[in-house]
mmCIF file of C-alpha atoms in Angstrom:
data_model
loop_
_atom_site.group_PDB
_atom_site.id
_atom_site.type_symbol
_atom_site.label_atom_id
_atom_site.label_comp_id
_atom_site.label_asym_id
_atom_site.label_seq_id
_atom_site.Cartn_x
_atom_site.Cartn_y
_atom_site.Cartn_z
ATOM 1 C CA MET M 1 18.102 7.302 -14.663
ATOM 2 C CA LYS M 2 15.520 4.835 -15.525
ATOM 3 C CA LYS M 3 14.643 2.159 -13.182
ATOM 4 C CA HIS M 4 13.904 -1.783 -13.999
ATOM 5 C CA LEU M 5 12.652 -4.002 -11.532
ATOM 6 C CA ILE M 6 12.989 -7.879 -12.483
ATOM 7 C CA PHE M 7 11.295 -10.797 -10.424
ATOM 8 C CA ILE M 8 13.192 -14.183 -10.917
ATOM 9 C CA GLY M 9 11.113 -16.744 -9.618
ATOM 10 C CA ASN M 10 7.354 -18.738 -9.574
ATOM 11 C CA LYS M 11 6.515 -17.101 -6.368
ATOM 12 C CA PHE M 12 6.643 -13.549 -7.660
ATOM 13 C CA THR M 13 4.165 -14.689 -10.178
ATOM 14 C CA HIS M 14 2.080 -16.337 -8.516
ATOM 15 C CA ASN M 15 1.933 -14.640 -5.375
ATOM 16 C CA VAL M 16 0.119 -11.650 -5.634
ATOM 17 C CA PRO M 17 0.526 -9.856 -2.049
ATOM 18 C CA LEU M 18 4.296 -10.856 -2.258
ATOM 19 C CA GLN M 19 4.562 -8.911 -5.337
ATOM 20 C CA GLU M 20 2.720 -5.938 -4.240
ATOM 21 C CA TYR M 21 4.769 -5.935 -1.104
ATOM 22 C CA ILE M 22 8.155 -5.742 -2.804
ATOM 23 C CA LEU M 23 6.779 -3.309 -5.439
ATOM 24 C CA ARG M 24 5.091 -0.790 -2.486
ATOM 25 C CA ASN M 25 8.527 -0.936 -0.884
ATOM 26 C CA ALA M 26 10.289 -0.449 -4.204
ATOM 27 C CA GLN M 27 8.508 2.340 -5.269
ATOM 28 C CA ARG M 28 8.908 4.329 -1.849
ATOM 29 C CA GLN M 29 12.786 3.996 -1.799
ATOM 30 C CA LEU M 30 12.798 4.945 -6.206
ATOM 31 C CA GLY M 31 9.929 6.280 -7.107
ATOM 32 C CA PHE M 32 8.828 5.636 -10.294
ATOM 33 C CA ILE M 33 9.597 2.207 -11.451
ATOM 34 C CA ASP M 34 10.212 2.487 -15.013
ATOM 35 C CA LYS M 35 9.530 -0.946 -16.588
ATOM 36 C CA ILE M 36 9.107 -4.391 -14.347
ATOM 37 C CA SER M 37 10.150 -7.686 -15.794
ATOM 38 C CA PHE M 38 9.098 -11.957 -14.579
ATOM 39 C CA PHE M 39 11.040 -14.801 -15.350
ATOM 40 C CA LYS M 40 10.025 -17.722 -13.772
ATOM 41 C CA ASP M 41 11.845 -20.386 -12.229
ATOM 42 C CA ASP M 42 12.438 -22.779 -15.299
ATOM 43 C CA ASP M 43 12.775 -19.866 -17.479
ATOM 44 C CA THR M 44 16.701 -19.853 -18.943
ATOM 45 C CA ALA M 45 16.286 -16.893 -21.002
ATOM 46 C CA TRP M 46 16.913 -14.297 -18.351
ATOM 47 C CA PHE M 47 20.770 -15.516 -18.078
ATOM 48 C CA LEU M 48 20.913 -13.856 -21.485
ATOM 49 C CA TYR M 49 17.927 -11.363 -20.744
ATOM 50 C CA LEU M 50 20.180 -9.608 -17.504
ATOM 51 C CA GLN M 51 23.506 -9.542 -19.950
ATOM 52 C CA GLU M 52 21.836 -7.169 -22.103
ATOM 53 C CA GLU M 53 20.142 -4.904 -19.687
ATOM 54 C CA LEU M 54 23.225 -4.936 -18.283
ATOM 55 C CA ASN M 55 24.625 -2.197 -21.111
ATOM 56 C CA ALA M 56 21.965 -0.250 -20.799
ATOM 57 C CA ALA M 57 21.904 2.992 -18.337
ATOM 58 C CA GLN M 58 19.497 2.094 -15.393
ATOM 59 C CA LYS M 59 19.121 1.174 -11.947
ATOM 60 C CA LEU M 60 18.488 -2.650 -11.833
ATOM 61 C CA LEU M 61 17.180 -3.725 -8.771
ATOM 62 C CA ILE M 62 16.829 -7.961 -9.118
ATOM 63 C CA VAL M 63 14.546 -9.734 -6.511
ATOM 64 C CA THR M 64 14.806 -13.544 -6.742
ATOM 65 C CA SER M 65 14.355 -16.110 -3.954
ATOM 66 C CA LYS M 66 17.356 -18.189 -1.914
ATOM 67 C CA GLN M 67 16.937 -20.902 -4.474
ATOM 68 C CA ASN M 68 18.193 -18.652 -7.351
ATOM 69 C CA PHE M 69 20.452 -16.354 -5.403
ATOM 70 C CA SER M 70 23.643 -17.261 -6.193
ATOM 71 C CA THR M 71 22.859 -17.966 -10.044
ATOM 72 C CA VAL M 72 21.646 -14.299 -10.306
ATOM 73 C CA GLY M 73 25.218 -13.670 -8.747
ATOM 74 C CA LYS M 74 27.271 -16.082 -11.451
ATOM 75 C CA VAL M 75 25.299 -14.426 -14.014
ATOM 76 C CA LEU M 76 26.444 -10.712 -12.940
ATOM 77 C CA CYS M 77 30.265 -12.430 -12.195
ATOM 78 C CA THR M 78 30.440 -13.343 -16.355
ATOM 79 C CA ALA M 79 28.988 -10.549 -17.305
ATOM 80 C CA THR M 80 31.326 -8.415 -15.570
ATOM 81 C CA ASN M 81 34.766 -10.198 -15.582
ATOM 82 C CA ASP M 82 33.954 -10.977 -11.443
ATOM 83 C CA SER M 83 33.813 -13.833 -9.346
ATOM 84 C CA GLN M 84 31.721 -15.030 -6.127
ATOM 85 C CA ILE M 85 33.266 -14.847 -2.600
ATOM 86 C CA LEU M 86 31.361 -15.613 0.467
ATOM 87 C CA ARG M 87 30.713 -12.213 2.946
ATOM 88 C CA ASP M 88 28.238 -13.156 5.682
ATOM 89 C CA GLY M 89 26.912 -16.347 4.775
ATOM 90 C CA MET M 90 26.004 -15.073 1.264
ATOM 91 C CA LEU M 91 27.748 -15.863 -2.176
ATOM 92 C CA ILE M 92 27.805 -12.432 -3.588
ATOM 93 C CA PRO M 93 30.156 -10.900 -6.453
ATOM 94 C CA GLN M 94 33.646 -10.022 -5.263
ATOM 95 C CA LYS M 95 32.921 -6.068 -6.578
ATOM 96 C CA ALA M 96 29.458 -5.619 -4.230
ATOM 97 C CA SER M 97 30.140 -2.566 -3.048
ATOM 98 C CA LEU M 98 27.821 -2.312 -0.607
ATOM 99 C CA TYR M 99 26.420 -5.424 0.629
ATOM 100 C CA GLU M 100 23.388 -6.288 3.993
ATOM 101 C CA PRO M 101 21.741 -9.357 4.901
ATOM 102 C CA ARG M 102 20.537 -10.638 1.867
ATOM 103 C CA SER M 103 21.141 -7.838 -0.535
ATOM 104 C CA TYR M 104 23.897 -6.545 -2.545
ATOM 105 C CA LEU M 105 24.906 -3.478 -5.082
ATOM 106 C CA LEU M 106 27.249 -3.381 -8.156
ATOM 107 C CA GLU M 107 28.128 -0.199 -9.753
ATOM 108 C CA ASN M 108 29.545 -0.513 -13.634
ATOM 109 C CA SER M 109 30.323 2.912 -15.758
ATOM 110 C CA LYS M 110 26.967 2.345 -16.986
ATOM 111 C CA ASN M 111 24.295 1.032 -14.147
ATOM 112 C CA PHE M 112 23.969 -0.048 -10.683
ATOM 113 C CA VAL M 113 22.528 -3.421 -9.830
ATOM 114 C CA ASN M 114 20.976 -4.135 -6.404
ATOM 115 C CA VAL M 115 20.349 -7.819 -5.718
ATOM 116 C CA LEU M 116 17.576 -8.937 -2.822
ATOM 117 C CA GLN M 117 16.822 -12.351 -1.853
ATOM 118 C CA MET M 118 13.391 -12.612 -0.935
ATOM 119 C CA ASP M 119 10.815 -15.784 0.054
ATOM 120 C CA GLU M 120 7.539 -15.661 1.524
ATOM 121 C CA GLY M 121 6.715 -14.262 4.656
ATOM 122 C CA GLU M 122 10.251 -12.452 4.859
ATOM 123 C CA LYS M 123 11.118 -8.679 5.894
ATOM 124 C CA ILE M 124 12.191 -7.004 2.594
ATOM 125 C CA PRO M 125 15.921 -6.730 2.569
ATOM 126 C CA GLU M 126 17.465 -3.071 2.416
ATOM 127 C CA ILE M 127 17.413 -1.493 -0.701
ATOM 128 C CA LEU M 128 20.796 0.019 -1.521
ATOM 129 C CA PHE M 129 20.315 2.744 -4.154
ATOM 130 C CA VAL M 130 21.597 6.012 -3.166
ATOM 131 C CA HIS M 131 19.202 8.670 -3.393
ATOM 132 C CA GLU M 132 20.205 10.977 -6.891
ATOM 133 C CA GLU M 133 17.083 13.281 -6.427
ATOM 134 C CA ILE M 134 14.787 14.422 -3.781
ATOM 135 C CA LYS M 135 10.938 14.189 -4.367
ATOM 136 C CA GLY M 136 8.015 16.231 -2.907
ATOM 137 C CA VAL M 137 4.453 15.217 -3.545
ATOM 138 C CA ILE M 138 1.566 17.769 -3.414
ATOM 139 C CA HIS M 139 -1.866 17.066 -3.915
ATOM 140 C CA ILE M 140 -4.412 20.054 -6.076
ATOM 141 C CA PHE M 141 -7.670 20.022 -6.178
ATOM 142 C CA GLU M 142 -10.582 21.737 -8.339
ATOM 143 C CA GLU M 143 -8.110 22.504 -11.238
ATOM 144 C CA ASP M 144 -7.238 21.178 -14.357
ATOM 145 C CA LYS M 145 -3.826 20.012 -15.472
ATOM 146 C CA GLU M 146 -3.468 23.232 -17.615
ATOM 147 C CA THR M 147 -3.861 25.598 -15.114
ATOM 148 C CA ILE M 148 -1.678 23.848 -12.732
ATOM 149 C CA ILE M 149 1.197 23.973 -15.841
ATOM 150 C CA ASN M 150 0.567 27.397 -16.235
ATOM 151 C CA ILE M 151 0.570 28.462 -12.230
ATOM 152 C CA LEU M 152 3.531 26.275 -11.247
ATOM 153 C CA THR M 153 6.160 26.678 -13.648
ATOM 154 C CA PRO M 154 7.427 30.109 -13.745
ATOM 155 C CA ILE M 155 8.082 28.918 -9.460
ATOM 156 C CA ALA M 156 9.425 25.349 -10.977
ATOM 157 C CA GLN M 157 11.628 27.731 -12.868
ATOM 158 C CA MET M 158 12.807 29.895 -10.107
ATOM 159 C CA TYR M 159 13.578 27.279 -7.312
ATOM 160 C CA GLU M 160 14.974 24.765 -10.367
ATOM 161 C CA VAL M 161 12.882 22.214 -9.452
ATOM 162 C CA HIS M 162 11.074 20.472 -11.955
ATOM 163 C CA PHE M 163 7.489 18.351 -11.766
ATOM 164 C CA ASP M 164 5.083 15.481 -13.192
ATOM 165 C CA ILE M 165 1.598 15.656 -12.816
ATOM 166 C CA THR M 166 -1.169 12.665 -12.493
ATOM 167 C CA GLN M 167 -4.907 13.090 -12.087
ATOM 168 C CA ILE M 168 -6.062 10.938 -9.408
ATOM 169 C CA VAL M 169 -9.478 11.102 -10.360
ATOM 170 C CA GLU M 170 -11.260 13.971 -11.933
ATOM 171 C CA GLY M 171 -10.776 17.362 -9.859
ATOM 172 C CA TRP M 172 -7.593 15.857 -8.224
ATOM 173 C CA GLN M 173 -4.621 16.250 -9.441
ATOM 174 C CA ARG M 174 -1.240 14.467 -7.616
ATOM 175 C CA VAL M 175 2.132 16.771 -8.413
ATOM 176 C CA ASP M 176 5.379 15.172 -7.990
ATOM 177 C CA VAL M 177 8.470 17.409 -7.721
ATOM 178 C CA TYR M 178 12.054 16.745 -7.952
ATOM 179 C CA SER M 179 15.238 18.535 -7.148
ATOM 180 C CA LYS M 180 19.024 17.771 -5.928
ATOM 181 C CA LYS M 181 18.301 19.967 -2.519
ATOM 182 C CA TYR M 182 15.053 19.846 -0.153
ATOM 183 C CA GLY M 183 15.307 24.053 0.400
ATOM 184 C CA ASP M 184 14.108 24.226 -3.300
ATOM 185 C CA ILE M 185 11.470 21.783 -2.797
ATOM 186 C CA THR M 186 10.358 23.459 0.318
ATOM 187 C CA LYS M 187 10.919 26.924 -1.283
ATOM 188 C CA PHE M 188 8.452 25.832 -4.575
ATOM 189 C CA ILE M 189 5.863 24.029 -2.245
ATOM 190 C CA GLU M 190 5.425 27.449 -0.233
ATOM 191 C CA ALA M 191 4.805 29.875 -3.218
ATOM 192 C CA SER M 192 2.933 27.501 -4.569
ATOM 193 C CA LYS M 193 0.325 27.162 -1.748
ATOM 194 C CA LYS M 194 0.510 30.610 -1.999
ATOM 195 C CA LEU M 195 -1.283 30.868 -5.184
ATOM 196 C CA LEU M 196 -3.567 27.976 -4.647
ATOM 197 C CA PRO M 197 -5.108 28.434 -1.169
ATOM 198 C CA LYS M 198 -7.520 26.167 0.298
ATOM 199 C CA LYS M 199 -6.715 23.739 -2.802
ATOM 200 C CA LEU M 200 -3.612 22.267 -2.398
ATOM 201 C CA ILE M 201 -1.482 19.767 0.364
ATOM 202 C CA ALA M 202 1.710 18.926 0.167
ATOM 203 C CA SER M 203 1.811 15.104 1.397
ATOM 204 C CA SER M 204 3.174 11.757 -0.412
ATOM 205 C CA ASN M 205 0.234 10.169 1.257
ATOM 206 C CA ILE M 206 -3.078 11.746 1.476
ATOM 207 C CA ILE M 207 -5.018 9.084 3.741
ATOM 208 C CA GLU M 208 -2.263 9.591 6.355
ATOM 209 C CA TYR M 209 -2.778 13.079 6.103
ATOM 210 C CA ILE M 210 -6.403 12.997 6.715
ATOM 211 C CA ILE M 211 -5.534 10.636 9.554
ATOM 212 C CA SER M 212 -2.603 13.270 11.226
ATOM 213 C CA ARG M 213 -5.358 16.389 10.352
ATOM 214 C CA LEU M 214 -8.582 14.675 12.118
ATOM 215 C CA SER M 215 -6.132 12.822 15.120
ATOM 216 C CA HIS M 216 -5.407 17.133 15.395
ATOM 217 C CA VAL M 217 -8.689 18.127 16.280
ATOM 218 C CA SER M 218 -10.174 14.727 17.723
ATOM 219 C CA LYS M 219 -12.621 14.061 14.780
ATOM 220 C CA LYS M 220 -13.649 11.000 13.145
ATOM 221 C CA VAL M 221 -15.370 9.586 10.046
ATOM 222 C CA THR M 222 -17.393 6.556 8.947
ATOM 223 C CA PHE M 223 -18.548 5.103 5.899
ATOM 224 C CA ALA M 224 -21.559 3.686 4.326
ATOM 225 C CA GLU M 225 -20.335 1.436 1.414
ATOM 226 C CA SER M 226 -22.594 -0.461 -1.447
ATOM 227 C CA CYS M 227 -21.027 -1.279 -4.373
ATOM 228 C CA THR M 228 -17.229 -1.092 -2.939
ATOM 229 C CA GLY M 229 -17.644 -3.360 -0.397
ATOM 230 C CA GLY M 230 -15.479 -2.136 2.058
ATOM 231 C CA LEU M 231 -12.641 -0.729 0.077
ATOM 232 C CA LEU M 232 -12.981 2.889 1.073
ATOM 233 C CA ALA M 233 -12.050 1.304 4.688
ATOM 234 C CA TYR M 234 -9.050 -0.440 3.589
ATOM 235 C CA TYR M 235 -7.879 2.864 2.042
ATOM 236 C CA PHE M 236 -8.048 4.045 5.485
ATOM 237 C CA THR M 237 -7.358 1.129 7.522
ATOM 238 C CA LYS M 238 -3.926 -0.147 5.472
ATOM 239 C CA ASN M 239 -2.400 3.194 6.808
ATOM 240 C CA ASN M 240 -1.101 3.155 10.492
ATOM 241 C CA GLY M 241 -3.248 5.355 12.957
ATOM 242 C CA ALA M 242 -6.921 4.459 11.253
ATOM 243 C CA SER M 243 -8.001 3.401 14.356
ATOM 244 C CA ASN M 244 -7.857 6.940 16.057
ATOM 245 C CA ILE M 245 -10.062 8.542 13.203
ATOM 246 C CA LEU M 246 -11.909 5.578 11.848
ATOM 247 C CA GLU M 247 -15.353 4.616 13.933
ATOM 248 C CA GLY M 248 -15.645 1.686 11.144
ATOM 249 C CA SER M 249 -18.128 1.227 7.366
ATOM 250 C CA LEU M 250 -21.112 -0.588 7.017
ATOM 251 C CA VAL M 251 -20.736 -2.624 3.848
ATOM 252 C CA THR M 252 -24.748 -2.580 3.366
ATOM 253 C CA TYR M 253 -24.789 -4.279 0.124
ATOM 254 C CA SER M 254 -28.683 -5.608 0.392
ATOM 255 C CA ASN M 255 -31.817 -3.402 0.691
ATOM 256 C CA GLY M 256 -32.744 -5.279 3.663
ATOM 257 C CA LEU M 257 -29.286 -4.072 5.277
ATOM 258 C CA LYS M 258 -29.630 -0.456 4.095
ATOM 259 C CA GLU M 259 -32.947 -0.387 5.920
ATOM 260 C CA ASN M 260 -32.047 -2.153 9.305
ATOM 261 C CA TRP M 261 -28.693 -1.083 9.597
ATOM 262 C CA LEU M 262 -28.695 2.110 8.363
ATOM 263 C CA ALA M 263 -32.801 3.246 8.719
ATOM 264 C CA VAL M 264 -32.869 4.059 4.597
ATOM 265 C CA ASP M 265 -36.533 4.419 4.687
ATOM 266 C CA HIS M 266 -38.386 1.536 2.631
ATOM 267 C CA ASN M 267 -40.191 3.946 0.433
ATOM 268 C CA VAL M 268 -37.411 5.818 -0.626
ATOM 269 C CA LEU M 269 -35.911 2.453 -1.710
ATOM 270 C CA GLU M 270 -38.697 1.685 -3.868
ATOM 271 C CA GLN M 271 -39.419 4.670 -5.319
ATOM 272 C CA ASN M 272 -35.468 6.027 -6.241
ATOM 273 C CA GLY M 273 -33.562 2.943 -6.251
ATOM 274 C CA ALA M 274 -30.860 1.850 -4.089
ATOM 275 C CA VAL M 275 -28.819 3.870 -6.713
ATOM 276 C CA SER M 276 -29.868 7.384 -6.048
ATOM 277 C CA ALA M 277 -29.027 10.768 -4.427
ATOM 278 C CA GLU M 278 -31.842 9.894 -2.444
ATOM 279 C CA VAL M 279 -30.286 6.694 -0.871
ATOM 280 C CA VAL M 280 -26.727 7.794 -0.057
ATOM 281 C CA ALA M 281 -28.226 10.394 1.465
ATOM 282 C CA GLU M 282 -30.044 8.439 3.923
ATOM 283 C CA MET M 283 -27.119 5.922 3.942
ATOM 284 C CA SER M 284 -24.654 8.827 5.138
ATOM 285 C CA ASP M 285 -27.123 10.069 7.711
ATOM 286 C CA GLY M 286 -28.056 6.670 9.131
ATOM 287 C CA ALA M 287 -23.642 6.253 9.114
ATOM 288 C CA LEU M 288 -23.096 9.376 10.865
ATOM 289 C CA ASN M 289 -26.060 8.804 13.626
ATOM 290 C CA VAL M 290 -25.089 5.127 14.004
ATOM 291 C CA SER M 291 -21.793 6.352 14.741
ATOM 292 C CA GLY M 292 -21.930 9.614 16.756
ATOM 293 C CA ALA M 293 -19.035 10.134 13.852
ATOM 294 C CA ASP M 294 -18.176 13.852 12.444
ATOM 295 C CA TYR M 295 -18.380 13.351 8.643
ATOM 296 C CA ALA M 296 -19.761 10.353 7.118
ATOM 297 C CA LEU M 297 -19.424 9.135 3.571
ATOM 298 C CA SER M 298 -21.867 7.002 1.492
ATOM 299 C CA ILE M 299 -21.530 4.863 -2.026
ATOM 300 C CA SER M 300 -23.816 3.341 -3.867
ATOM 301 C CA GLY M 301 -23.618 2.788 -7.657
ATOM 302 C CA ILE M 302 -23.374 -0.027 -10.462
ATOM 303 C CA ALA M 303 -19.843 -1.524 -10.624
ATOM 304 C CA GLY M 304 -20.658 -3.702 -13.307
ATOM 305 C CA ASP M 305 -19.704 -5.167 -15.358
ATOM 306 C CA SER M 306 -23.409 -6.012 -15.714
ATOM 307 C CA GLY M 307 -26.605 -4.676 -14.068
ATOM 308 C CA GLY M 308 -27.129 -1.598 -15.838
ATOM 309 C CA THR M 309 -29.864 -0.606 -17.262
ATOM 310 C CA ASP M 310 -30.737 2.455 -19.775
ATOM 311 C CA GLU M 311 -31.351 5.137 -17.224
ATOM 312 C CA LYS M 312 -28.299 3.826 -14.455
ATOM 313 C CA PRO M 313 -25.777 2.102 -16.781
ATOM 314 C CA VAL M 314 -22.822 0.532 -15.422
ATOM 315 C CA GLY M 315 -20.473 3.116 -13.972
ATOM 316 C CA THR M 316 -23.263 5.168 -12.592
ATOM 317 C CA VAL M 317 -22.262 5.934 -8.838
ATOM 318 C CA TYR M 318 -24.060 8.091 -6.065
ATOM 319 C CA ILE M 319 -21.336 9.245 -3.080
ATOM 320 C CA GLY M 320 -22.721 11.306 -0.532
ATOM 321 C CA ALA M 321 -20.439 12.896 2.085
ATOM 322 C CA ARG M 322 -22.031 14.442 5.453
ATOM 323 C CA SER M 323 -21.221 16.339 8.219
ATOM 324 C CA GLN M 324 -22.698 17.963 11.199
ATOM 325 C CA THR M 325 -23.691 20.752 9.389
ATOM 326 C CA GLN M 326 -23.483 19.784 5.980
ATOM 327 C CA HIS M 327 -24.183 17.349 3.081
ATOM 328 C CA VAL M 328 -23.469 17.137 -0.396
ATOM 329 C CA GLN M 329 -24.261 14.023 -2.493
ATOM 330 C CA ARG M 330 -22.718 13.861 -6.411
ATOM 331 C CA HIS M 331 -23.688 11.388 -9.291
ATOM 332 C CA TYR M 332 -20.969 10.168 -11.438
ATOM 333 C CA HIS M 333 -20.519 8.003 -14.260
ATOM 334 C CA PHE M 334 -16.764 6.057 -14.407
ATOM 335 C CA ASN M 335 -15.890 3.862 -17.099
ATOM 336 C CA GLY M 336 -13.241 1.113 -16.693
ATOM 337 C CA ASP M 337 -13.760 -2.401 -15.528
ATOM 338 C CA ARG M 338 -15.668 -3.716 -12.357
ATOM 339 C CA ASN M 339 -12.242 -3.010 -10.128
ATOM 340 C CA TYR M 340 -11.516 0.401 -11.409
ATOM 341 C CA VAL M 341 -14.926 1.889 -11.056
ATOM 342 C CA GLN M 342 -14.698 0.427 -7.520
ATOM 343 C CA HIS M 343 -11.509 2.526 -6.777
ATOM 344 C CA GLN M 344 -12.327 5.307 -8.446
ATOM 345 C CA SER M 345 -15.251 5.820 -6.484
ATOM 346 C CA ALA M 346 -13.864 5.457 -3.283
ATOM 347 C CA LEU M 347 -10.935 8.029 -4.261
ATOM 348 C CA MET M 348 -13.631 10.427 -4.969
ATOM 349 C CA ALA M 349 -15.277 9.869 -1.849
ATOM 350 C CA ILE M 350 -11.942 10.468 -0.670
ATOM 351 C CA LYS M 351 -11.988 13.733 -2.389
ATOM 352 C CA MET M 352 -15.337 14.820 -1.440
ATOM 353 C CA LEU M 353 -14.284 14.387 2.144
ATOM 354 C CA LEU M 354 -11.430 16.588 1.990
ATOM 355 C CA LEU M 355 -13.527 19.368 0.132
ATOM 356 C CA LEU M 356 -16.341 18.795 2.478
ATOM 357 C CA ASP M 357 -14.224 21.114 5.101
ATOM 358 C CA ARG M 358 -11.943 22.813 3.931
ATOM 359 C CA GLU M 359 -10.940 24.871 7.685
ATOM 360 C CA THR M 360 -9.707 21.188 8.805
ATOM 361 C CA PHE M 361 -7.925 19.784 5.480
ATOM 362 C CA PHE M 362 -6.429 22.983 4.110
#
């Protein structure tokens, strides 16, 4: 059944952190959201739109402010021949099958409707949809999509699961696995891992997995970032437990800080430029030395939208990954705008960390 998220209220359009907070929780509970719609406070078009959407077989998650909460209930009652009733201080449709503070669920022959009241600074109310399917997530590295399909399809047929594949960055595929029974997903993952040793990680959140693995072996990581401006550190620090494994991140945007903070050799910078394999090698070495961590990742590139040359066009990025015993650096060219290049760079660095120490992470 498709899932449709509808925001009603100006705050959900203009307050992006609030919008993203709600979307994160909706995706965590429901998985992929098929459609997202926005309506402002003074846009009455949502009255008719909502009535039309009630004719489709889907799950509707409606998020609205306190100001519009009872109005949404009236529209739903009109469409379903119902009336509102006061329950626990909320005016909600009488036919609501479940309700919690600031949340209620309506069920009819075609769809399920969950209405949430949400305002700034509040914790999101409980989402009341019942799970129809159970989901697992695996990450597969250094295999292309077609090869993964050929490997996983016979196993999926054996255990009656189905899966979708999404490429995160080149050489990193996320596989979402669906079934109606936990046991079948577990058996599918176990069988898949036997065919893909040292290439498969079973985890819905790869950063939480890294934090768990490094915490288990009492190891730490540090970063030296230039074009990503701290984004790599944010990928880690937005997850619980990051302080257990992250020493810190040095955002050395200028050449001066690369020299003074990371001890990058001035002549190396002059001869090769800040965006080069030689510089990211010294950046990761410097980060490792200054922090005493077990692993260091370094990134330097031209995120754009300007600053490129014929030799080093926009999207040119060098990434270094270093442990106490080995070092690798890679040259990439990412397409997209400035922000997309930055995200691709950070994700590729995470992939390089995983592949740097297969014994620990796989």
